[in-house]
Amino acid sequence: MSAPVLVLGLAAALAPADVDLEWVAPADCPPRDAVAAAAARLVSRPAGAGPAEERVRARAVVTREPRGLRLELELHSDAGLDRRTLRARGCQVLADATAEILATAADPTLARAGVPPALPPESDGTWPEEPAFRDMPQNAPAPAPAVAPAPAIEPALPADPLDPPVAPAPDPLDPPVPAPAPPDRPRASLRLAGVFDQGSLPGPTGGLGLAVGVMRRAFRVELGFAGYVPRDARPDPQRPSGARMSLWTASIRACGVAGLRPRLELAACGGLEAGALIGAAFGTDAARARAQPWLAAVVGPELAVPVARRVAVTLGVDAVVALVRPLFVLDGAGPVFRAHPAAFRAVLGVQLRIP
């Protein structure tokens, strides 16, 4: 008879008659017969050494996890239903545990005997045959396993009701708990920006803006002030008369912020802008200045790149829609300038965040 047939035959002969094992495991784990044979060797006793085996039915399922293997074991015995879940990095350890639990369920006296592991240590991923089974004659009885003496158990001291509760140790196979997000406290902001404008005045111009606000992680509100470099408007290029137009504004806007990356924020902003559009006449005998109200809606995206904990660089693009379009007329020359329906702005700034 070949060695594998001999091993399986001995495993069936040694398995307790009242143990029924269903073993579902990956291909590189021990087969069912090896686990059953290991449990049988643990149950083997000299005559009169322990009580008769109890009726035991078991189903063991081994599945892979990201950080190891998990064993789901379900035992049906005369004592009732028992479910257990074990985790380990190698299938050998779970097979040893299954054999020991089966043997203990079949012969409860083994729980007091300190049963040693029954399967050979894991080597290269294969499951070698037992040397004792391979070398012994076909009809030789199986040797009784050595039983280690039960370790001395010190009586547990009663818990002091005044002691604080002890938290259970974390399972090394459990995924790490993510760190809590820092609190979202309100922060003040101060921003100085340079502005390029096309459309608010007779020609392209630049300006400076200052904004103060309150910000949180997902939104911010700002109150801003801006002034633009004056531009000249001439109704007739052949005549020296005209008007020098300038714009001063105050604005309030709100932004919803999305954090794309730890050092990249994208905001969608919208608000209202009010101020004064001022025209100063030149080239006429009755040169004088006049201011008219300015009101516009401003919307656009803004990108912020925090370069330090309290400093960020911002870049925004705004569309300006005039809600009031002032008209300036020069005596003796006719209309000089009327505000355009819409304008475009690009804003580059440095923002200070406190704290």
mmCIF file of C-alpha atoms in Angstrom:
data_model
loop_
_atom_site.group_PDB
_atom_site.id
_atom_site.type_symbol
_atom_site.label_atom_id
_atom_site.label_comp_id
_atom_site.label_asym_id
_atom_site.label_seq_id
_atom_site.Cartn_x
_atom_site.Cartn_y
_atom_site.Cartn_z
ATOM 1 C CA MET A 1 0.000 0.000 0.000
ATOM 2 C CA SER A 2 1.332 3.443 -0.886
ATOM 3 C CA ALA A 3 2.173 6.000 1.817
ATOM 4 C CA PRO A 4 -0.735 8.429 1.078
ATOM 5 C CA VAL A 5 -3.292 5.608 1.219
ATOM 6 C CA LEU A 6 -1.763 4.389 4.462
ATOM 7 C CA VAL A 7 -1.984 7.873 6.005
ATOM 8 C CA LEU A 8 -5.621 8.348 5.018
ATOM 9 C CA GLY A 9 -6.506 4.906 6.262
ATOM 10 C CA LEU A 10 -4.913 5.513 9.635
ATOM 11 C CA ALA A 11 -6.571 8.951 9.859
ATOM 12 C CA ALA A 12 -9.974 7.363 9.334
ATOM 13 C CA ALA A 13 -9.177 4.623 11.847
ATOM 14 C CA LEU A 14 -8.012 7.085 14.494
ATOM 15 C CA ALA A 15 -10.858 9.641 13.974
ATOM 16 C CA PRO A 16 -13.436 9.533 16.757
ATOM 17 C CA ALA A 17 -16.562 7.751 15.657
ATOM 18 C CA ASP A 18 -18.742 10.551 16.973
ATOM 19 C CA VAL A 19 -16.909 13.458 15.251
ATOM 20 C CA ASP A 20 -18.181 14.690 11.874
ATOM 21 C CA LEU A 21 -15.972 17.446 10.381
ATOM 22 C CA GLU A 22 -16.770 19.598 7.337
ATOM 23 C CA TRP A 23 -13.545 21.478 6.408
ATOM 24 C CA VAL A 24 -13.609 24.304 3.814
ATOM 25 C CA ALA A 25 -10.232 26.001 3.312
ATOM 26 C CA PRO A 26 -7.892 27.360 0.612
ATOM 27 C CA ALA A 27 -5.849 24.866 -1.381
ATOM 28 C CA ASP A 28 -2.600 25.611 0.479
ATOM 29 C CA CYS A 29 -4.163 24.685 3.861
ATOM 30 C CA PRO A 30 -4.079 21.179 5.413
ATOM 31 C CA PRO A 31 -6.709 18.822 3.987
ATOM 32 C CA ARG A 32 -9.658 17.658 6.051
ATOM 33 C CA ASP A 33 -8.165 14.224 6.663
ATOM 34 C CA ALA A 34 -5.009 15.750 8.174
ATOM 35 C CA VAL A 35 -7.053 17.884 10.591
ATOM 36 C CA ALA A 36 -9.291 14.917 11.517
ATOM 37 C CA ALA A 37 -6.249 12.698 12.078
ATOM 38 C CA ALA A 38 -4.682 15.339 14.322
ATOM 39 C CA ALA A 39 -7.875 15.540 16.396
ATOM 40 C CA ALA A 40 -7.985 11.731 16.603
ATOM 41 C CA ARG A 41 -4.440 11.536 17.960
ATOM 42 C CA LEU A 42 -5.352 14.017 20.686
ATOM 43 C CA VAL A 43 -8.466 12.056 21.688
ATOM 44 C CA SER A 44 -6.587 8.714 21.830
ATOM 45 C CA ARG A 45 -6.307 7.654 25.486
ATOM 46 C CA PRO A 46 -5.485 4.458 27.382
ATOM 47 C CA ALA A 47 -8.553 2.524 28.508
ATOM 48 C CA GLY A 48 -10.349 4.222 31.362
ATOM 49 C CA ALA A 49 -8.364 7.468 31.025
ATOM 50 C CA GLY A 50 -11.399 9.635 30.239
ATOM 51 C CA PRO A 51 -15.141 9.626 29.539
ATOM 52 C CA ALA A 52 -16.684 8.369 26.333
ATOM 53 C CA GLU A 53 -16.612 10.835 23.439
ATOM 54 C CA GLU A 54 -19.618 13.028 22.971
ATOM 55 C CA ARG A 55 -21.424 13.370 19.699
ATOM 56 C CA VAL A 56 -19.759 16.301 17.823
ATOM 57 C CA ARG A 57 -20.571 17.797 14.408
ATOM 58 C CA ALA A 58 -18.334 20.631 13.201
ATOM 59 C CA ARG A 59 -18.150 22.948 10.205
ATOM 60 C CA ALA A 60 -14.924 24.950 9.753
ATOM 61 C CA VAL A 61 -14.566 27.604 7.021
ATOM 62 C CA VAL A 62 -11.200 29.337 6.439
ATOM 63 C CA THR A 63 -11.211 32.526 4.348
ATOM 64 C CA ARG A 64 -8.532 35.011 3.428
ATOM 65 C CA GLU A 65 -8.454 38.584 4.748
ATOM 66 C CA PRO A 66 -6.220 41.505 3.761
ATOM 67 C CA ARG A 67 -3.939 40.836 6.728
ATOM 68 C CA GLY A 68 -4.227 37.071 7.242
ATOM 69 C CA LEU A 69 -6.774 34.278 7.510
ATOM 70 C CA ARG A 70 -10.059 33.948 9.430
ATOM 71 C CA LEU A 71 -11.587 30.717 10.755
ATOM 72 C CA GLU A 72 -15.335 30.482 11.331
ATOM 73 C CA LEU A 73 -15.958 27.316 13.423
ATOM 74 C CA GLU A 74 -19.418 26.006 14.317
ATOM 75 C CA LEU A 75 -19.730 23.076 16.774
ATOM 76 C CA HIS A 76 -22.873 21.020 17.419
ATOM 77 C CA SER A 77 -22.497 18.691 20.413
ATOM 78 C CA ASP A 78 -24.536 17.305 23.288
ATOM 79 C CA ALA A 79 -23.682 20.531 25.158
ATOM 80 C CA GLY A 80 -25.364 22.662 22.485
ATOM 81 C CA LEU A 81 -24.236 25.031 19.700
ATOM 82 C CA ASP A 82 -20.851 26.807 19.931
ATOM 83 C CA ARG A 83 -19.557 29.334 17.384
ATOM 84 C CA ARG A 84 -16.006 30.652 17.367
ATOM 85 C CA THR A 85 -14.003 33.036 15.173
ATOM 86 C CA LEU A 86 -10.189 32.872 15.078
ATOM 87 C CA ARG A 87 -7.641 34.887 13.092
ATOM 88 C CA ALA A 88 -4.024 34.076 12.249
ATOM 89 C CA ARG A 89 -1.429 34.834 9.615
ATOM 90 C CA GLY A 90 -0.879 31.178 8.656
ATOM 91 C CA CYS A 91 -3.328 28.349 7.968
ATOM 92 C CA GLN A 92 -1.219 25.945 10.065
ATOM 93 C CA VAL A 93 -2.169 27.780 13.256
ATOM 94 C CA LEU A 94 -5.893 27.637 12.413
ATOM 95 C CA ALA A 95 -5.659 23.913 11.574
ATOM 96 C CA ASP A 96 -3.936 23.243 14.931
ATOM 97 C CA ALA A 97 -6.637 25.192 16.748
ATOM 98 C CA THR A 98 -9.433 23.323 14.942
ATOM 99 C CA ALA A 99 -7.929 19.929 15.823
ATOM 100 C CA GLU A 100 -7.542 20.923 19.472
ATOM 101 C CA ILE A 101 -11.113 22.325 19.710
ATOM 102 C CA LEU A 102 -12.560 19.168 18.112
ATOM 103 C CA ALA A 103 -10.613 16.924 20.460
ATOM 104 C CA THR A 104 -11.669 18.958 23.499
ATOM 105 C CA ALA A 105 -15.327 18.851 22.419
ATOM 106 C CA ALA A 106 -15.151 15.059 21.944
ATOM 107 C CA ASP A 107 -13.286 14.479 25.222
ATOM 108 C CA PRO A 108 -13.818 17.361 27.706
ATOM 109 C CA THR A 109 -11.043 16.035 29.981
ATOM 110 C CA LEU A 110 -8.493 17.327 27.465
ATOM 111 C CA ALA A 111 -9.386 20.915 28.462
ATOM 112 C CA ARG A 112 -7.580 20.280 31.758
ATOM 113 C CA ALA A 113 -4.636 18.467 30.211
ATOM 114 C CA GLY A 114 -2.971 21.254 28.192
ATOM 115 C CA VAL A 115 -3.214 19.678 24.720
ATOM 116 C CA PRO A 116 -0.168 20.528 22.518
ATOM 117 C CA PRO A 117 -0.494 21.417 18.802
ATOM 118 C CA ALA A 118 -1.040 18.341 16.663
ATOM 119 C CA LEU A 119 0.046 19.318 13.138
ATOM 120 C CA PRO A 120 3.675 19.765 11.958
ATOM 121 C CA PRO A 121 5.058 23.323 11.611
ATOM 122 C CA GLU A 122 4.543 25.142 8.329
ATOM 123 C CA SER A 123 7.578 25.076 5.991
ATOM 124 C CA ASP A 124 7.333 25.832 2.285
ATOM 125 C CA GLY A 125 3.570 25.921 1.948
ATOM 126 C CA THR A 126 3.124 22.127 1.480
ATOM 127 C CA TRP A 127 1.738 19.763 4.102
ATOM 128 C CA PRO A 128 4.163 16.818 4.557
ATOM 129 C CA GLU A 129 2.971 13.428 5.695
ATOM 130 C CA GLU A 130 3.517 12.466 9.307
ATOM 131 C CA PRO A 131 6.830 10.533 9.663
ATOM 132 C CA ALA A 132 5.270 8.294 12.251
ATOM 133 C CA PHE A 133 2.472 7.291 9.834
ATOM 134 C CA ARG A 134 4.798 6.864 6.855
ATOM 135 C CA ASP A 135 7.318 4.616 8.621
ATOM 136 C CA MET A 136 5.100 2.419 10.860
ATOM 137 C CA PRO A 137 3.781 -0.954 9.623
ATOM 138 C CA GLN A 138 0.300 -1.185 8.210
ATOM 139 C CA ASN A 139 -1.274 -2.903 11.226
ATOM 140 C CA ALA A 140 0.734 -1.144 13.953
ATOM 141 C CA PRO A 141 -1.420 0.672 16.531
ATOM 142 C CA ALA A 142 -1.019 4.418 16.838
ATOM 143 C CA PRO A 143 1.131 5.543 19.763
ATOM 144 C CA ALA A 144 -0.671 7.435 22.508
ATOM 145 C CA PRO A 145 0.297 11.126 22.535
ATOM 146 C CA ALA A 146 2.201 12.492 25.470
ATOM 147 C CA VAL A 147 0.108 14.708 27.682
ATOM 148 C CA ALA A 148 1.766 17.756 29.191
ATOM 149 C CA PRO A 149 0.942 18.463 32.838
ATOM 150 C CA ALA A 150 -1.717 21.066 33.381
ATOM 151 C CA PRO A 151 -0.192 24.447 34.282
ATOM 152 C CA ALA A 152 -0.895 25.823 37.705
ATOM 153 C CA ILE A 153 -3.618 28.436 37.635
ATOM 154 C CA GLU A 154 -3.465 31.166 40.219
ATOM 155 C CA PRO A 155 -6.843 32.223 41.594
ATOM 156 C CA ALA A 156 -7.985 35.533 40.144
ATOM 157 C CA LEU A 157 -8.326 38.368 42.622
ATOM 158 C CA PRO A 158 -11.731 40.050 42.777
ATOM 159 C CA ALA A 159 -11.885 43.299 40.847
ATOM 160 C CA ASP A 160 -11.821 46.444 42.917
ATOM 161 C CA PRO A 161 -15.003 48.425 42.133
ATOM 162 C CA LEU A 162 -13.006 51.644 42.512
ATOM 163 C CA ASP A 163 -10.471 50.710 39.835
ATOM 164 C CA PRO A 164 -11.021 52.323 36.400
ATOM 165 C CA PRO A 165 -12.187 49.957 33.644
ATOM 166 C CA VAL A 166 -9.410 48.444 31.549
ATOM 167 C CA ALA A 167 -9.811 48.889 27.789
ATOM 168 C CA PRO A 168 -9.353 45.683 25.766
ATOM 169 C CA ALA A 169 -6.124 45.348 23.796
ATOM 170 C CA PRO A 170 -6.541 46.143 20.080
ATOM 171 C CA ASP A 171 -6.585 43.257 17.648
ATOM 172 C CA PRO A 172 -3.388 43.458 15.523
ATOM 173 C CA LEU A 173 -5.356 42.177 12.504
ATOM 174 C CA ASP A 174 -7.950 44.943 12.703
ATOM 175 C CA PRO A 175 -7.423 47.914 10.305
ATOM 176 C CA PRO A 176 -5.939 51.011 11.960
ATOM 177 C CA VAL A 177 -8.418 53.557 13.238
ATOM 178 C CA PRO A 178 -8.092 56.833 11.248
ATOM 179 C CA ALA A 179 -7.056 59.878 13.232
ATOM 180 C CA PRO A 180 -9.922 62.290 13.938
ATOM 181 C CA ALA A 181 -10.087 65.425 11.812
ATOM 182 C CA PRO A 182 -8.943 68.642 13.515
ATOM 183 C CA PRO A 183 -11.763 70.870 14.789
ATOM 184 C CA ASP A 184 -13.205 73.325 12.272
ATOM 185 C CA ARG A 185 -12.815 76.588 14.170
ATOM 186 C CA PRO A 186 -13.588 79.984 12.573
ATOM 187 C CA ARG A 187 -10.540 81.908 11.339
ATOM 188 C CA ALA A 188 -10.105 85.524 10.335
ATOM 189 C CA SER A 189 -8.581 86.408 6.960
ATOM 190 C CA LEU A 190 -6.905 89.473 5.468
ATOM 191 C CA ARG A 191 -6.198 89.572 1.737
ATOM 192 C CA LEU A 192 -4.285 92.059 -0.432
ATOM 193 C CA ALA A 193 -4.772 91.606 -4.175
ATOM 194 C CA GLY A 194 -3.861 93.061 -7.507
ATOM 195 C CA VAL A 195 -6.704 93.293 -10.063
ATOM 196 C CA PHE A 196 -6.772 93.394 -13.850
ATOM 197 C CA ASP A 197 -10.083 94.766 -15.199
ATOM 198 C CA GLN A 198 -11.488 94.851 -18.707
ATOM 199 C CA GLY A 199 -14.853 96.537 -19.184
ATOM 200 C CA SER A 200 -15.609 98.512 -16.033
ATOM 201 C CA LEU A 201 -13.857 101.652 -17.406
ATOM 202 C CA PRO A 202 -13.301 102.947 -20.955
ATOM 203 C CA GLY A 203 -10.214 100.752 -21.378
ATOM 204 C CA PRO A 204 -8.269 97.952 -19.652
ATOM 205 C CA THR A 205 -6.980 98.994 -16.267
ATOM 206 C CA GLY A 206 -5.486 97.722 -13.059
ATOM 207 C CA GLY A 207 -6.272 98.212 -9.412
ATOM 208 C CA LEU A 208 -5.668 97.175 -5.816
ATOM 209 C CA GLY A 209 -8.063 95.392 -3.494
ATOM 210 C CA LEU A 210 -8.179 94.742 0.249
ATOM 211 C CA ALA A 211 -10.565 92.220 1.834
ATOM 212 C CA VAL A 212 -11.229 91.081 5.394
ATOM 213 C CA GLY A 213 -13.337 88.062 6.255
ATOM 214 C CA VAL A 214 -14.208 85.040 8.325
ATOM 215 C CA MET A 215 -13.488 81.545 7.042
ATOM 216 C CA ARG A 216 -14.044 77.931 7.955
ATOM 217 C CA ARG A 217 -13.087 74.710 6.237
ATOM 218 C CA ALA A 218 -16.062 74.666 3.830
ATOM 219 C CA PHE A 219 -16.958 78.361 3.364
ATOM 220 C CA ARG A 220 -15.858 81.947 3.876
ATOM 221 C CA VAL A 221 -17.388 85.429 3.805
ATOM 222 C CA GLU A 222 -15.436 88.570 2.816
ATOM 223 C CA LEU A 223 -15.927 92.329 2.845
ATOM 224 C CA GLY A 224 -13.706 93.986 0.215
ATOM 225 C CA PHE A 225 -12.642 97.415 -1.007
ATOM 226 C CA ALA A 226 -11.021 98.237 -4.359
ATOM 227 C CA GLY A 227 -9.853 101.176 -6.441
ATOM 228 C CA TYR A 228 -8.932 101.247 -10.146
ATOM 229 C CA VAL A 229 -6.519 103.369 -12.167
ATOM 230 C CA PRO A 230 -8.455 106.098 -14.081
ATOM 231 C CA ARG A 231 -8.957 105.845 -17.851
ATOM 232 C CA ASP A 232 -9.776 108.635 -20.318
ATOM 233 C CA ALA A 233 -12.895 108.694 -22.492
ATOM 234 C CA ARG A 234 -13.132 111.031 -25.551
ATOM 235 C CA PRO A 235 -16.348 111.307 -27.567
ATOM 236 C CA ASP A 236 -14.350 112.677 -30.515
ATOM 237 C CA PRO A 237 -10.669 111.702 -30.830
ATOM 238 C CA GLN A 238 -10.055 114.847 -32.913
ATOM 239 C CA ARG A 239 -11.097 117.133 -30.053
ATOM 240 C CA PRO A 240 -9.236 117.584 -26.773
ATOM 241 C CA SER A 241 -12.338 117.481 -24.582
ATOM 242 C CA GLY A 242 -13.234 114.328 -22.665
ATOM 243 C CA ALA A 243 -13.625 112.808 -19.203
ATOM 244 C CA ARG A 244 -11.279 110.887 -16.916
ATOM 245 C CA MET A 245 -13.197 107.916 -15.441
ATOM 246 C CA SER A 246 -12.314 106.224 -12.152
ATOM 247 C CA LEU A 247 -14.042 103.552 -10.065
ATOM 248 C CA TRP A 248 -14.132 102.924 -6.320
ATOM 249 C CA THR A 249 -16.065 99.931 -4.924
ATOM 250 C CA ALA A 250 -17.015 98.078 -1.766
ATOM 251 C CA SER A 251 -18.168 94.473 -2.037
ATOM 252 C CA ILE A 252 -19.452 91.556 0.007
ATOM 253 C CA ARG A 253 -19.201 88.000 -1.205
ATOM 254 C CA ALA A 254 -19.538 84.409 0.042
ATOM 255 C CA CYS A 255 -17.585 81.378 -1.141
ATOM 256 C CA GLY A 256 -18.135 77.641 -0.855
ATOM 257 C CA VAL A 257 -14.768 75.876 -0.523
ATOM 258 C CA ALA A 258 -13.793 72.335 -1.550
ATOM 259 C CA GLY A 259 -10.428 70.924 -0.496
ATOM 260 C CA LEU A 260 -9.041 69.171 -3.567
ATOM 261 C CA ARG A 261 -5.750 68.296 -1.858
ATOM 262 C CA PRO A 262 -4.087 69.187 1.462
ATOM 263 C CA ARG A 263 -2.491 72.212 -0.235
ATOM 264 C CA LEU A 264 -5.116 73.073 -2.851
ATOM 265 C CA GLU A 265 -8.531 74.705 -2.297
ATOM 266 C CA LEU A 266 -11.152 75.494 -4.943
ATOM 267 C CA ALA A 267 -13.908 78.001 -4.123
ATOM 268 C CA ALA A 268 -17.028 79.126 -5.963
ATOM 269 C CA CYS A 269 -17.800 82.739 -5.024
ATOM 270 C CA GLY A 270 -20.587 85.211 -5.584
ATOM 271 C CA GLY A 271 -21.563 88.603 -4.226
ATOM 272 C CA LEU A 272 -22.594 92.204 -4.776
ATOM 273 C CA GLU A 273 -20.436 95.242 -5.476
ATOM 274 C CA ALA A 274 -21.459 98.866 -4.900
ATOM 275 C CA GLY A 275 -19.536 102.079 -5.291
ATOM 276 C CA ALA A 276 -19.081 105.236 -7.281
ATOM 277 C CA LEU A 277 -18.113 105.755 -10.933
ATOM 278 C CA ILE A 278 -16.497 109.212 -11.109
ATOM 279 C CA GLY A 279 -16.039 111.272 -14.271
ATOM 280 C CA ALA A 280 -13.811 114.394 -14.302
ATOM 281 C CA ALA A 281 -14.170 116.554 -17.430
ATOM 282 C CA PHE A 282 -11.139 118.013 -19.165
ATOM 283 C CA GLY A 283 -10.533 120.126 -22.284
ATOM 284 C CA THR A 284 -13.507 122.441 -21.687
ATOM 285 C CA ASP A 285 -13.973 125.805 -20.038
ATOM 286 C CA ALA A 286 -16.468 124.414 -17.498
ATOM 287 C CA ALA A 287 -14.458 121.361 -16.396
ATOM 288 C CA ARG A 288 -15.986 119.672 -13.388
ATOM 289 C CA ALA A 289 -16.268 116.183 -11.785
ATOM 290 C CA ARG A 290 -19.375 114.150 -11.223
ATOM 291 C CA ALA A 291 -19.975 110.820 -9.407
ATOM 292 C CA GLN A 292 -22.726 108.341 -10.208
ATOM 293 C CA PRO A 293 -23.726 105.165 -8.311
ATOM 294 C CA TRP A 294 -22.262 101.814 -9.329
ATOM 295 C CA LEU A 295 -23.950 98.456 -8.588
ATOM 296 C CA ALA A 296 -22.946 95.069 -10.015
ATOM 297 C CA ALA A 297 -23.108 91.344 -9.346
ATOM 298 C CA VAL A 298 -19.776 89.505 -9.219
ATOM 299 C CA VAL A 299 -19.410 85.715 -9.614
ATOM 300 C CA GLY A 300 -16.466 83.436 -10.323
ATOM 301 C CA PRO A 301 -14.138 80.649 -9.156
ATOM 302 C CA GLU A 302 -11.074 81.115 -6.997
ATOM 303 C CA LEU A 303 -8.090 78.845 -6.387
ATOM 304 C CA ALA A 304 -6.127 79.047 -3.110
ATOM 305 C CA VAL A 305 -2.749 77.411 -2.471
ATOM 306 C CA PRO A 306 -1.704 77.450 1.219
ATOM 307 C CA VAL A 307 2.066 77.973 1.297
ATOM 308 C CA ALA A 308 2.206 78.006 5.110
ATOM 309 C CA ARG A 309 -0.206 77.449 7.976
ATOM 310 C CA ARG A 310 -1.262 81.122 7.936
ATOM 311 C CA VAL A 311 -0.437 82.228 4.377
ATOM 312 C CA ALA A 312 -2.079 81.329 1.071
ATOM 313 C CA VAL A 313 -1.777 82.566 -2.514
ATOM 314 C CA THR A 314 -5.124 83.103 -4.291
ATOM 315 C CA LEU A 315 -6.015 83.368 -7.970
ATOM 316 C CA GLY A 316 -9.543 84.231 -9.068
ATOM 317 C CA VAL A 317 -11.464 85.007 -12.241
ATOM 318 C CA ASP A 318 -14.652 87.089 -11.940
ATOM 319 C CA ALA A 319 -17.499 87.999 -14.228
ATOM 320 C CA VAL A 320 -18.989 91.423 -13.413
ATOM 321 C CA VAL A 321 -22.576 92.090 -14.482
ATOM 322 C CA ALA A 322 -23.643 95.752 -14.169
ATOM 323 C CA LEU A 323 -27.010 96.208 -12.471
ATOM 324 C CA VAL A 324 -26.805 100.011 -12.801
ATOM 325 C CA ARG A 325 -25.134 101.556 -15.902
ATOM 326 C CA PRO A 326 -24.186 105.196 -15.259
ATOM 327 C CA LEU A 327 -24.149 107.629 -18.254
ATOM 328 C CA PHE A 328 -21.829 110.649 -18.452
ATOM 329 C CA VAL A 329 -22.606 113.558 -20.826
ATOM 330 C CA LEU A 330 -20.184 116.403 -21.601
ATOM 331 C CA ASP A 331 -21.727 119.833 -22.246
ATOM 332 C CA GLY A 332 -21.301 120.792 -25.840
ATOM 333 C CA ALA A 333 -19.885 117.365 -26.810
ATOM 334 C CA GLY A 334 -22.654 114.880 -25.951
ATOM 335 C CA PRO A 335 -22.339 111.475 -24.274
ATOM 336 C CA VAL A 336 -18.804 110.640 -23.120
ATOM 337 C CA PHE A 337 -19.075 107.209 -21.468
ATOM 338 C CA ARG A 338 -21.690 104.704 -20.349
ATOM 339 C CA ALA A 339 -20.830 101.673 -18.223
ATOM 340 C CA HIS A 340 -20.626 98.413 -20.170
ATOM 341 C CA PRO A 341 -23.174 95.643 -19.417
ATOM 342 C CA ALA A 342 -20.449 93.242 -18.268
ATOM 343 C CA ALA A 343 -16.769 93.181 -17.397
ATOM 344 C CA PHE A 344 -13.994 90.644 -16.780
ATOM 345 C CA ARG A 345 -11.501 90.626 -13.900
ATOM 346 C CA ALA A 346 -8.487 88.544 -12.891
ATOM 347 C CA VAL A 347 -7.424 88.761 -9.247
ATOM 348 C CA LEU A 348 -4.078 87.624 -7.794
ATOM 349 C CA GLY A 349 -3.645 88.014 -4.051
ATOM 350 C CA VAL A 350 -1.914 86.981 -0.843
ATOM 351 C CA GLN A 351 -4.127 85.937 2.066
ATOM 352 C CA LEU A 352 -3.210 85.974 5.763
ATOM 353 C CA ARG A 353 -5.193 83.527 7.915
ATOM 354 C CA ILE A 354 -5.508 84.167 11.672
ATOM 355 C CA PRO A 355 -4.899 82.099 13.690
#
